[in-house]
Coordinates of N, CA and C in Angstrom, one line a residue:
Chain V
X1 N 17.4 -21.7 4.6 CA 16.1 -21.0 4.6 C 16.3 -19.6 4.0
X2 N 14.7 -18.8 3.6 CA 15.1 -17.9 3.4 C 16.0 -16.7 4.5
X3 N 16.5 -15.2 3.5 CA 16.9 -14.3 4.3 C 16.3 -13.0 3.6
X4 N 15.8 -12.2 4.4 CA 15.6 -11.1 3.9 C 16.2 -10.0 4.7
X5 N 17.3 -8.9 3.4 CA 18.0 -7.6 3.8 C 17.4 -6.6 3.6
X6 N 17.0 -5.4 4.7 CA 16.4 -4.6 4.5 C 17.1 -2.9 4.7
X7 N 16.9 -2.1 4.0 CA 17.5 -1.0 4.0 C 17.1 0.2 3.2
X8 N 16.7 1.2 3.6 CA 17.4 1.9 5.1 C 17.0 1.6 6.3
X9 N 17.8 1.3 7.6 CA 17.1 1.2 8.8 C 16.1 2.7 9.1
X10 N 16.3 3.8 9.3 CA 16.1 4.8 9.4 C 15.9 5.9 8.4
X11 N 14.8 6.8 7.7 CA 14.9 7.3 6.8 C 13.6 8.5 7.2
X12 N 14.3 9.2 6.7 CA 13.4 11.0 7.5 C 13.4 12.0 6.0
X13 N 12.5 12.2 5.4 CA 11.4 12.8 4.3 C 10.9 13.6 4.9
X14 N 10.9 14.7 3.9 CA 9.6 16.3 4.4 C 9.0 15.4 3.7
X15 N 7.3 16.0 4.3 CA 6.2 15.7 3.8 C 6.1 16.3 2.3
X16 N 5.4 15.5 1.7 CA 5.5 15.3 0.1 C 6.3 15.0 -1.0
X17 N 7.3 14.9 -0.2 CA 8.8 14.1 -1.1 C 8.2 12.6 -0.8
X18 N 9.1 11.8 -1.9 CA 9.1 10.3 -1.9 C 9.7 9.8 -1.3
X19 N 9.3 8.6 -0.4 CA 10.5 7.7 0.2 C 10.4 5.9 -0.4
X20 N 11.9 5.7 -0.6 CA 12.2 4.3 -1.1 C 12.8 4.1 -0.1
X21 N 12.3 2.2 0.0 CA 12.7 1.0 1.1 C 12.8 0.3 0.2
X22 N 14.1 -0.6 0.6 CA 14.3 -1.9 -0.4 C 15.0 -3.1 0.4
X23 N 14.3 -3.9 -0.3 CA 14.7 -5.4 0.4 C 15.3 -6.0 -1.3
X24 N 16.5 -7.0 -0.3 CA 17.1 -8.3 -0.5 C 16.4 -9.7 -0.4
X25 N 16.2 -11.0 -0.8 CA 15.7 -12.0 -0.3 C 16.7 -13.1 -1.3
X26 N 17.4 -13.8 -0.7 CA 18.0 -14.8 -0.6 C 17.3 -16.0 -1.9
X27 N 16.5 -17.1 -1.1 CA 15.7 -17.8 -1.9 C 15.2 -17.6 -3.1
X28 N 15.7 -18.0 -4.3 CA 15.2 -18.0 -5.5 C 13.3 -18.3 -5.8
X29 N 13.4 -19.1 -5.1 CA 11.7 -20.0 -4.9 C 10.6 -19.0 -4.2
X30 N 11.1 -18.3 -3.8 CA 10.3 -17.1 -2.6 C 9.4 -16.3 -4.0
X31 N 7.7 -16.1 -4.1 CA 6.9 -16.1 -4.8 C 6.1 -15.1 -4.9
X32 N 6.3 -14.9 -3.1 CA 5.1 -13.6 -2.4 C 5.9 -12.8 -1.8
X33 N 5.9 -11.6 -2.2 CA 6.1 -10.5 -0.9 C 5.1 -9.6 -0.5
X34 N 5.0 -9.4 0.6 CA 4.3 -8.2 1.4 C 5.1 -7.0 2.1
X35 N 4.5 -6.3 2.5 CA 4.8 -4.9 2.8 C 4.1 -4.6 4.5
X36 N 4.3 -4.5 5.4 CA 3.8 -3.9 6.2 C 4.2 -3.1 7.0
X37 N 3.0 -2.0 7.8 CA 3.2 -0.9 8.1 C 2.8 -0.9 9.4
X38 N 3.8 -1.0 10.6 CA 3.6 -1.3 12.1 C 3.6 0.2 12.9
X39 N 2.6 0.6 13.1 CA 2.6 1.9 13.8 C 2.9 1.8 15.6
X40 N 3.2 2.5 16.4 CA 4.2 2.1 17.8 C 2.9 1.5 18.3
X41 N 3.3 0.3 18.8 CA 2.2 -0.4 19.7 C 1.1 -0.5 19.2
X42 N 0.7 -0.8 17.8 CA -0.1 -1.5 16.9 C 0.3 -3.2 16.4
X43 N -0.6 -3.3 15.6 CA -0.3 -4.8 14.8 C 0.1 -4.0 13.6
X44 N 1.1 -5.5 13.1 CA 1.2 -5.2 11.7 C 0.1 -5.1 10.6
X45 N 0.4 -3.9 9.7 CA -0.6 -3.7 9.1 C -0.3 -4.3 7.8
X46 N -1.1 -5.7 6.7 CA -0.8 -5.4 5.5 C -1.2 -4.2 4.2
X47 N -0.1 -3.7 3.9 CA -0.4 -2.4 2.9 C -0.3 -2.4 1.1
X48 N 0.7 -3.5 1.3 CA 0.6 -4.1 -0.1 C 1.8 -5.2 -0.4
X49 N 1.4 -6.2 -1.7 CA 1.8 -7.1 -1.5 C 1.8 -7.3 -3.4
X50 N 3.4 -8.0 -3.5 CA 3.6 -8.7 -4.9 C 4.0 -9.8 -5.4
X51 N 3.4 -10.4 -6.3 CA 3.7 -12.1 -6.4 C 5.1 -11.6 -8.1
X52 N 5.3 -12.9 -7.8 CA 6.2 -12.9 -8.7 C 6.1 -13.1 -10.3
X53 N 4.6 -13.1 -10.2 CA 4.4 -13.3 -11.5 C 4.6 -11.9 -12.3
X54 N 4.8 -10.5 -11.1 CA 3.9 -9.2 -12.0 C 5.4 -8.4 -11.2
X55 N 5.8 -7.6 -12.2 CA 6.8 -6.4 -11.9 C 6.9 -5.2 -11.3
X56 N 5.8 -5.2 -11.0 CA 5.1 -4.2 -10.1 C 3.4 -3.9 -9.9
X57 N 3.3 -2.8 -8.7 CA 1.7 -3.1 -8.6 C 1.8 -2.0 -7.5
X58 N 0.3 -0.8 -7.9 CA 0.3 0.2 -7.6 C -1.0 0.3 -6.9
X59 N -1.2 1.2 -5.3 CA -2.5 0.9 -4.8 C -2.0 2.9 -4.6
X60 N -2.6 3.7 -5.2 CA -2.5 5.3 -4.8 C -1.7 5.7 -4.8
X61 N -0.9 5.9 -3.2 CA -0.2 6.6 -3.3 C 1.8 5.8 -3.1
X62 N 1.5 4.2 -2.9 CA 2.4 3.3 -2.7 C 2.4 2.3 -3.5
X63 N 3.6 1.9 -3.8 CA 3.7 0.9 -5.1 C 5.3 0.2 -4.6
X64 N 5.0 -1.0 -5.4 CA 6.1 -1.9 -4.7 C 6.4 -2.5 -6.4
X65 N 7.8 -3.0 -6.3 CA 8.7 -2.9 -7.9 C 9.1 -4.7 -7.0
X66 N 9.8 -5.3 -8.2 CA 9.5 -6.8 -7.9 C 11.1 -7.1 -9.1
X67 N 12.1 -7.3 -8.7 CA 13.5 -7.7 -9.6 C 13.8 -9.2 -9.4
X68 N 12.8 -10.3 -10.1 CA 13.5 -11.6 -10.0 C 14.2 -12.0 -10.0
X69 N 15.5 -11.6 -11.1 CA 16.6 -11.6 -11.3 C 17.9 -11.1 -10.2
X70 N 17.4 -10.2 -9.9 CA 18.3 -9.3 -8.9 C 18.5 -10.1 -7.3
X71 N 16.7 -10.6 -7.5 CA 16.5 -10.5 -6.3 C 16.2 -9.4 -5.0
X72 N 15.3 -8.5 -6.3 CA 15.4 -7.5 -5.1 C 13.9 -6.9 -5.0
X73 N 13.2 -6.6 -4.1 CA 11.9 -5.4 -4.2 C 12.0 -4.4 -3.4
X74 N 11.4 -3.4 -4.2 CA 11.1 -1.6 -3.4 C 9.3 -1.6 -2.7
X75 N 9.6 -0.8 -1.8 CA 8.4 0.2 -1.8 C 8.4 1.5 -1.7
X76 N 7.6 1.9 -2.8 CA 7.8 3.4 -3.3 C 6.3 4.4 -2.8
X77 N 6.6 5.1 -2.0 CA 5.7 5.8 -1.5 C 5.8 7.6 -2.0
X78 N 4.8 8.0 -3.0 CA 4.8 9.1 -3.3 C 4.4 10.3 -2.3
X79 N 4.5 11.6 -2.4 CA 3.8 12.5 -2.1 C 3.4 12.2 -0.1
X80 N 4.7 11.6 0.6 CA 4.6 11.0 2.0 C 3.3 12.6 2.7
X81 N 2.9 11.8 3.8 CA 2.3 12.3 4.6 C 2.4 12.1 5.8
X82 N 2.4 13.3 7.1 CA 2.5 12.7 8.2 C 2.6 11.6 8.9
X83 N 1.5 10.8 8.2 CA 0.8 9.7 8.6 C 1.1 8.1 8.0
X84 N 2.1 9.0 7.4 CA 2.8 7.6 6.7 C 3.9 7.1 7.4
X85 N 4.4 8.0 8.8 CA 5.6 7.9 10.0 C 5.1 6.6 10.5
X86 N 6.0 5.6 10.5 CA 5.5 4.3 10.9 C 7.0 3.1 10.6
X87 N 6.5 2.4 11.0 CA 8.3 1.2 11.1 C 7.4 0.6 9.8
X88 N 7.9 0.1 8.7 CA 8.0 -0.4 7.5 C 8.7 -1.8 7.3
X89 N 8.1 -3.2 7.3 CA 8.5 -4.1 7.2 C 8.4 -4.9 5.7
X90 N 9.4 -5.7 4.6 CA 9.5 -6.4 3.7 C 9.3 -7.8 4.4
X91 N 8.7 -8.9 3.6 CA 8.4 -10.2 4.2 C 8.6 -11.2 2.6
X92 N 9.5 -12.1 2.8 CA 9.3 -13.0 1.2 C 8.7 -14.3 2.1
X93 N 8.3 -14.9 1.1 CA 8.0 -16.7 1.0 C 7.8 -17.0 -0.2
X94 N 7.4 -18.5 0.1 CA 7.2 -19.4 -0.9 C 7.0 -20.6 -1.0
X95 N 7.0 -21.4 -1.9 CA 6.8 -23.0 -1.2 C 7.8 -23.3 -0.7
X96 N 8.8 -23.4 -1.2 CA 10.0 -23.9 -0.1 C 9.8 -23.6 1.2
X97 N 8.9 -22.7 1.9 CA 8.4 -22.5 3.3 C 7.6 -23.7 3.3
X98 N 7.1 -24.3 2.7 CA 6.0 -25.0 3.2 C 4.7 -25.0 3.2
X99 N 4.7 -23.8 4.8 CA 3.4 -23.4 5.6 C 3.4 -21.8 5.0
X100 N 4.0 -21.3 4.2 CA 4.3 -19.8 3.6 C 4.2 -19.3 4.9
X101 N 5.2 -19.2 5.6 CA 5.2 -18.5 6.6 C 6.3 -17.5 6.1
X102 N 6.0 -16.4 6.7 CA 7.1 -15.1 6.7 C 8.4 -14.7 6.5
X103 N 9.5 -14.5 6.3 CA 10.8 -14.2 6.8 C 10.5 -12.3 6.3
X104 N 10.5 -12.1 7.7 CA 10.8 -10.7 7.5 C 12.4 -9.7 7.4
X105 N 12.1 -8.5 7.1 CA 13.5 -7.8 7.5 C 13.0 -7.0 8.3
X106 N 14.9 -6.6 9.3 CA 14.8 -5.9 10.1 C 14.2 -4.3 10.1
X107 N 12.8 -4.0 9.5 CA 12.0 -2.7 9.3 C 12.8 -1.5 9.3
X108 N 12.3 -0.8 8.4 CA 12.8 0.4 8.1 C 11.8 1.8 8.9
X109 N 12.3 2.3 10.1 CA 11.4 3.6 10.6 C 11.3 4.6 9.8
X110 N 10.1 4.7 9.0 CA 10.0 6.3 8.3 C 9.4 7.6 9.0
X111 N 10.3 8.4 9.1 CA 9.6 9.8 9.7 C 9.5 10.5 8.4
X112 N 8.0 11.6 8.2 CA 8.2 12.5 7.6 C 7.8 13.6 8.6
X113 N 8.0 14.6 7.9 CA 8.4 16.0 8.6 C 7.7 16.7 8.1
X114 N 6.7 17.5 8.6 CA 5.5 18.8 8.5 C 6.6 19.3 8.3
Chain W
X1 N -15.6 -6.1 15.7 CA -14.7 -6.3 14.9 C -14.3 -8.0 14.2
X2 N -13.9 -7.7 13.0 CA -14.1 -9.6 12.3 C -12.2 -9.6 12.4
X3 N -11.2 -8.9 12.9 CA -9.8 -9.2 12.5 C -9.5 -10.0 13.4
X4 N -8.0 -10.3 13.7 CA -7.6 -11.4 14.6 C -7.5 -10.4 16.0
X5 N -7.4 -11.7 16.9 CA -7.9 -11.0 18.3 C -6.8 -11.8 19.1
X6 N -6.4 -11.1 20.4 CA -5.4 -11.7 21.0 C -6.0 -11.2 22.4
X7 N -5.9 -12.1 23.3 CA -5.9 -11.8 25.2 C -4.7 -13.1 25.6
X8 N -4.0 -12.3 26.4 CA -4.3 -10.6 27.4 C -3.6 -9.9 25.7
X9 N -3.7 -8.8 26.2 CA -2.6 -8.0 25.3 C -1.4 -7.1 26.2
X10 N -1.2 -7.6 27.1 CA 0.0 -7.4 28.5 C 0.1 -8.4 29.5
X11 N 0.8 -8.9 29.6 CA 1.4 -10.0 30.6 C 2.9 -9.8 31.2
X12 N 2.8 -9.4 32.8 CA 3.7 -9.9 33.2 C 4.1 -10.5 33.9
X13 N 5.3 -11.4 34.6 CA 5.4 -12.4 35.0 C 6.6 -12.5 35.6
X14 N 6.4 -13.3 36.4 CA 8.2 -13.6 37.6 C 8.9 -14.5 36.6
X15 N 9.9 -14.9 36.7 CA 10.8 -15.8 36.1 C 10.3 -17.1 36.7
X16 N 10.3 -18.4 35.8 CA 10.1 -19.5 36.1 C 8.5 -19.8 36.3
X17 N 7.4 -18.7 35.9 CA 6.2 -19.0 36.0 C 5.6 -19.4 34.7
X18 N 4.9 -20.2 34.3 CA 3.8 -20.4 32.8 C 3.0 -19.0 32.6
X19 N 3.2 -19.1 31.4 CA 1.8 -17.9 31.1 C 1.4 -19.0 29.7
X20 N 0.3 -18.5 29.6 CA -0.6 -18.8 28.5 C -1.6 -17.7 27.3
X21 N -1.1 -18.1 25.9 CA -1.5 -16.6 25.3 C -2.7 -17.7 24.8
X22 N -4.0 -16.5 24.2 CA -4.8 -16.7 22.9 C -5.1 -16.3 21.8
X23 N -5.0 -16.8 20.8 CA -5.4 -15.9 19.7 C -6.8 -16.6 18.6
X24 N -7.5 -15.6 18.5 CA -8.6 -16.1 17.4 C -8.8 -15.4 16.5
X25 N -8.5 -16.2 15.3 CA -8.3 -15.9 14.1 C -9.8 -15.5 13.2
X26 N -9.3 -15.2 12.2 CA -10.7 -14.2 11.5 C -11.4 -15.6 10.9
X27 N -12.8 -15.7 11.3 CA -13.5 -16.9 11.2 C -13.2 -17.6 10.1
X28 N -13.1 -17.5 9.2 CA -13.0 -18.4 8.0 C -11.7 -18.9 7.9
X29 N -10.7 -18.2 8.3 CA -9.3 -18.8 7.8 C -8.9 -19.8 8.4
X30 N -8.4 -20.9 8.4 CA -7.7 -22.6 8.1 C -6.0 -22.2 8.7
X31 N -5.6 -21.3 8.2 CA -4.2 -21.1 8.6 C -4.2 -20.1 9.4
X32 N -3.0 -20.8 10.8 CA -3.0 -19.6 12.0 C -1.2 -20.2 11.9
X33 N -0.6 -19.1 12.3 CA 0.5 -18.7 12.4 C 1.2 -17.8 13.7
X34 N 1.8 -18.1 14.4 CA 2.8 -17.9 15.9 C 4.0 -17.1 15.3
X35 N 4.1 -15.7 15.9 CA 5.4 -15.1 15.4 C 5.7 -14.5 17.1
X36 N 7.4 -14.1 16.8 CA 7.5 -13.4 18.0 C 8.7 -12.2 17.6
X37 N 8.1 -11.0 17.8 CA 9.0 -9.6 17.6 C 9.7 -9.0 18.6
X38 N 10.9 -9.0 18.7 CA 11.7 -8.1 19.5 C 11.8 -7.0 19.3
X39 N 12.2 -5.9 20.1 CA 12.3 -4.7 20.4 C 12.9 -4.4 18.7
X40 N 12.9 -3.5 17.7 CA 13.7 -3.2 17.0 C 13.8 -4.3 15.5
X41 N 13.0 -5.7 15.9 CA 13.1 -6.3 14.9 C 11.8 -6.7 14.2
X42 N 12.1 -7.5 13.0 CA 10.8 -7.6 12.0 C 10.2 -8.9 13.0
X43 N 8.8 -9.8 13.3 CA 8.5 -10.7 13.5 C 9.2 -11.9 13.1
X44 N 9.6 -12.9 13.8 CA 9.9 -14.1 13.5 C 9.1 -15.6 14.2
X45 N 9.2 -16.5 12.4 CA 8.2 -17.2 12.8 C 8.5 -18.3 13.9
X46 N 7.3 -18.6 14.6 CA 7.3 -20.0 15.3 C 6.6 -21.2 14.9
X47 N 5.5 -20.9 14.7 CA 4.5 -22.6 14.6 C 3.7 -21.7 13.6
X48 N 2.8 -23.2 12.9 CA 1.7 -22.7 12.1 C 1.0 -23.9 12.0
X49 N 0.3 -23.6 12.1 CA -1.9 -24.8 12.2 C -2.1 -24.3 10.6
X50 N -2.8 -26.1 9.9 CA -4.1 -25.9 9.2 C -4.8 -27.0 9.9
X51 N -5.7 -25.4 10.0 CA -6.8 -26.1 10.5 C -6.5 -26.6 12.0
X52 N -6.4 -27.6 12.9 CA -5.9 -28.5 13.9 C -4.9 -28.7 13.8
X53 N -4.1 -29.0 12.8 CA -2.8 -29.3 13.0 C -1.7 -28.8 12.5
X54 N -0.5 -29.0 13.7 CA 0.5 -28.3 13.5 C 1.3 -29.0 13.0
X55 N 1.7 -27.9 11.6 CA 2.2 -29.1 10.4 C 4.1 -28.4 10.6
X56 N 4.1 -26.9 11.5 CA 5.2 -26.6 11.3 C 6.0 -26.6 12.5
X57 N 7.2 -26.3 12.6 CA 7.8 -25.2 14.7 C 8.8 -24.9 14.2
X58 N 9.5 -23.8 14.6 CA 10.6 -23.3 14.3 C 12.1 -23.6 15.2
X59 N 13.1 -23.5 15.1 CA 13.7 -24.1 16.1 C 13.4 -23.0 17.1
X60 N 13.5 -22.0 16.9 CA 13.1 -20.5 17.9 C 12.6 -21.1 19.4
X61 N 11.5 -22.5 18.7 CA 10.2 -22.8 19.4 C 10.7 -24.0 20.4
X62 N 11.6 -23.9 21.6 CA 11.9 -25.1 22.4 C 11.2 -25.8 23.0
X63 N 11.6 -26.5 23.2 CA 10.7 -27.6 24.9 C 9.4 -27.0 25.6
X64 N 10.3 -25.5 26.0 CA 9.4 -25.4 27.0 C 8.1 -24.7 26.4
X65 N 7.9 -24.7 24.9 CA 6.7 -23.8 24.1 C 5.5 -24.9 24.0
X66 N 4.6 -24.9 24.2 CA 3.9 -25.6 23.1 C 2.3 -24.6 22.8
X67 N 2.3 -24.9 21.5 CA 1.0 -24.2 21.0 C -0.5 -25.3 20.8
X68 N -1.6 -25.1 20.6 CA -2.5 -25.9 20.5 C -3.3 -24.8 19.9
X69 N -4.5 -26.1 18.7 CA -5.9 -25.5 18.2 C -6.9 -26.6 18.2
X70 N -7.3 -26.7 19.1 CA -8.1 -27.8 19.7 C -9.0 -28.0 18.4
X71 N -9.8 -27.2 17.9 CA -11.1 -27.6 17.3 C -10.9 -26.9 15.8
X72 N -9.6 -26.2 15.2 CA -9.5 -25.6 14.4 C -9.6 -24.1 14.9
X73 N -9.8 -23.7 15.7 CA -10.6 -22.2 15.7 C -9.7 -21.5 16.4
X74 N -9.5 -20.9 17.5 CA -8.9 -20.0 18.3 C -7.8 -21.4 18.7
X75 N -6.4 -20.8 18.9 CA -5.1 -21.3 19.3 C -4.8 -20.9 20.6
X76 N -3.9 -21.1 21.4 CA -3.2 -21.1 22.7 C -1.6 -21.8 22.4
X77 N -1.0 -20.7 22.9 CA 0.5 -20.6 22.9 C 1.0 -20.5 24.5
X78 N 1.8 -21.7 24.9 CA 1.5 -21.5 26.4 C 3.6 -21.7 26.6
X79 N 4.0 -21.1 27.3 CA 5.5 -20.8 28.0 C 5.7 -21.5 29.4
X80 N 6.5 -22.4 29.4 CA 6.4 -23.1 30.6 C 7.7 -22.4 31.5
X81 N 8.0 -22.4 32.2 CA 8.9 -22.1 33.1 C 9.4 -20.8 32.5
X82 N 9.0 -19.8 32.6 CA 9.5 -18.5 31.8 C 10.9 -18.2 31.8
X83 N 11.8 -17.7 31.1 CA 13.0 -17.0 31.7 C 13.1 -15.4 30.8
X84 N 13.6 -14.6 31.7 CA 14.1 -13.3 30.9 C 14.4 -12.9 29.1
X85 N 14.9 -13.9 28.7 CA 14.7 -13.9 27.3 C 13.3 -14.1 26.4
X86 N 12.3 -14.5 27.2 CA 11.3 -15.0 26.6 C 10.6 -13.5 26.0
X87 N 10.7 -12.8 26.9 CA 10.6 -11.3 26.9 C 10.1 -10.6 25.4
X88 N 8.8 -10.3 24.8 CA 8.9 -10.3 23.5 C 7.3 -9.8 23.1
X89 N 6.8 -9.3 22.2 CA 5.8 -9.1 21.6 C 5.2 -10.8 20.6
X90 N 4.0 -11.3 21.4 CA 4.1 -12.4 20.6 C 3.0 -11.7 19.5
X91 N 2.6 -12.4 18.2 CA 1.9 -12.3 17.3 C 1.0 -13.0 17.3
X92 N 0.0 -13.5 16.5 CA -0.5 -14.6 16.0 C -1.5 -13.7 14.4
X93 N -1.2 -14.6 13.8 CA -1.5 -14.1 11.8 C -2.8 -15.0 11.5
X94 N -3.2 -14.8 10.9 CA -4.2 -16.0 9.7 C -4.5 -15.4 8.8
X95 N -4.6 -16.9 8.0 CA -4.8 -16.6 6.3 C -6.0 -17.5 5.7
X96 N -6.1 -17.5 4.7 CA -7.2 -18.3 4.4 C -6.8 -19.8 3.8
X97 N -5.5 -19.2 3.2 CA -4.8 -20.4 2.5 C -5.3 -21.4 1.3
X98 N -6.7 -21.1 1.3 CA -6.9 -21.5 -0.3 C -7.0 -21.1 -1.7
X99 N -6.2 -21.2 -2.4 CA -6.6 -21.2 -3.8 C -5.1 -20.0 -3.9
X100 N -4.0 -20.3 -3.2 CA -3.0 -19.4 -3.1 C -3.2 -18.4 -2.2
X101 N -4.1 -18.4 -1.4 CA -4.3 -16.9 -0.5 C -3.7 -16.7 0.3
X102 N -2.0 -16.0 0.4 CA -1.5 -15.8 1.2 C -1.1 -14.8 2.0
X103 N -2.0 -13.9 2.0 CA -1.9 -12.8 2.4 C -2.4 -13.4 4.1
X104 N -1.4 -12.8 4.9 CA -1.6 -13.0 6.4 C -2.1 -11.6 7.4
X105 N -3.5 -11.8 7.8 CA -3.3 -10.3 8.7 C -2.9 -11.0 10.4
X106 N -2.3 -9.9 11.0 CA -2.0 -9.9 12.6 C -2.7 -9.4 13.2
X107 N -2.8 -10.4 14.3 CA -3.9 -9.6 16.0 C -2.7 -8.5 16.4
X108 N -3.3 -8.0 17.4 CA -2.3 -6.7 18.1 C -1.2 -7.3 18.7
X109 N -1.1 -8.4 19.2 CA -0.4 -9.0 20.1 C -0.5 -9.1 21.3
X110 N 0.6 -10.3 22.4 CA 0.6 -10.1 23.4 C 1.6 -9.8 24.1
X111 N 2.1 -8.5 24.7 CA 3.2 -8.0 24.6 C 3.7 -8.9 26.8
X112 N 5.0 -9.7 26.3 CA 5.1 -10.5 27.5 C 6.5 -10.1 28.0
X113 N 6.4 -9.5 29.4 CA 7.4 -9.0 30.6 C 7.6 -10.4 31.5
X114 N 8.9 -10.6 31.2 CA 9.2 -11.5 32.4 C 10.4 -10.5 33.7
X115 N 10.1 -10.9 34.7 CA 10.9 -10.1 35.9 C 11.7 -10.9 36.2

């Protein structure tokens, strides 16, 4: 089955510097990735998401980078804001799932810093 | 609100008792999905419905689980004889699932205490 490696577990930014999160995924066949943004005792939020057809894909102020080859995707968050402090989850699939259900990584907590 | 919905969203429980979760998914969507998050970790899957049936289970998902979507619509995830481990933030996702639509959103959860 799939595996997805996530890293940094922990990563602390002043506000308006950039922060990069990168995942690993195993499975060659894995198609879709998502990005989500779980604030303490919320639901997962989806924030953005890349298929394999496209090398990257930009919504403002977050953009996620897509390495078929490598096997690897970022999320690149510009110009952080307070409010961007939240646990940060990578997710692949694909058909080889089946039911494209999820394999997530172990989230990355981002603090920034007023 | 039209997103996914979950009751209770706190359950707790003695050891060795049933509880029963619900979730109802965002009306149109066909695919519902069961995850369960621990303290510190990303969601991991359990089961997944199209539509009425459950086409998937994860081994995660033992004996004592079973999920149901009676009519396609709102699902029930039910824990029989609880134990300490069960202990966990359950999920439930839906998607629309056609024409490639895989994007899944999540209810808040049901966050479950066993004693």
């Amino acid at each position: 089955g799939e595996n997805v490696e996530q890293h940094p577990s922990t990563l602390s930014v002043q506000e308006g510097d950039s922060a990069v999160i990168k995942c690993t995924y195993s499975d060659s066949a894995s198609n879709y990735f998502p990005w989500y943004k779980q604030e303490l005792g919320k639901r997962p939020q989806l924030i953005i998401d890349i298929r394999s057809n496209v090398g990257e894909k930009k919504d403002q102020r977050i953009a996620v980078t897509l390495n078929k080859t490598a096997k690897h995707f970022s999320l690149h968050i510009t110009e952080t804001q307070p409010e961007d402090s939240a646990v940060y989850f990578c997710a692949a699939t694909g058909p080889e799932a089946g039911s494209y259900q999820l394999t997530f990584g172990k989230g990355t907590k981002l603090s920034v810093i007023p | 609100d039209t997103g996914v919905s979950q009751d209770p969203r706190h359950k707790i429980t003695k050891r060795g008792q049933n509880v029963t979760f619900r979730c109802d998914p965002i009306s149109e969507h066909n695919r519902l999905y069961w995850y369960r998050q621990t303290l510190g970790q990303g969601p991991e899957f359990l089961t997944y419905f199209q539509n009425e049936a459950q086409l998937e289970k994860s081994r995660l998902l033992s004996d004592r689980f079973s999920a149901e979507r009676p009519k396609g619509s709102f699902s029930t995830l039910e824990i029989q004889r609880t134990e300490q481990g069960d202990s966990a933030m359950y999920l439930c996702a839906s998607s629309l699932g056609a024409g490639a639509k895989y994007e899944q959103y999540f209810g808040p959860g049901t966050r479950l205490t066993v004693t």
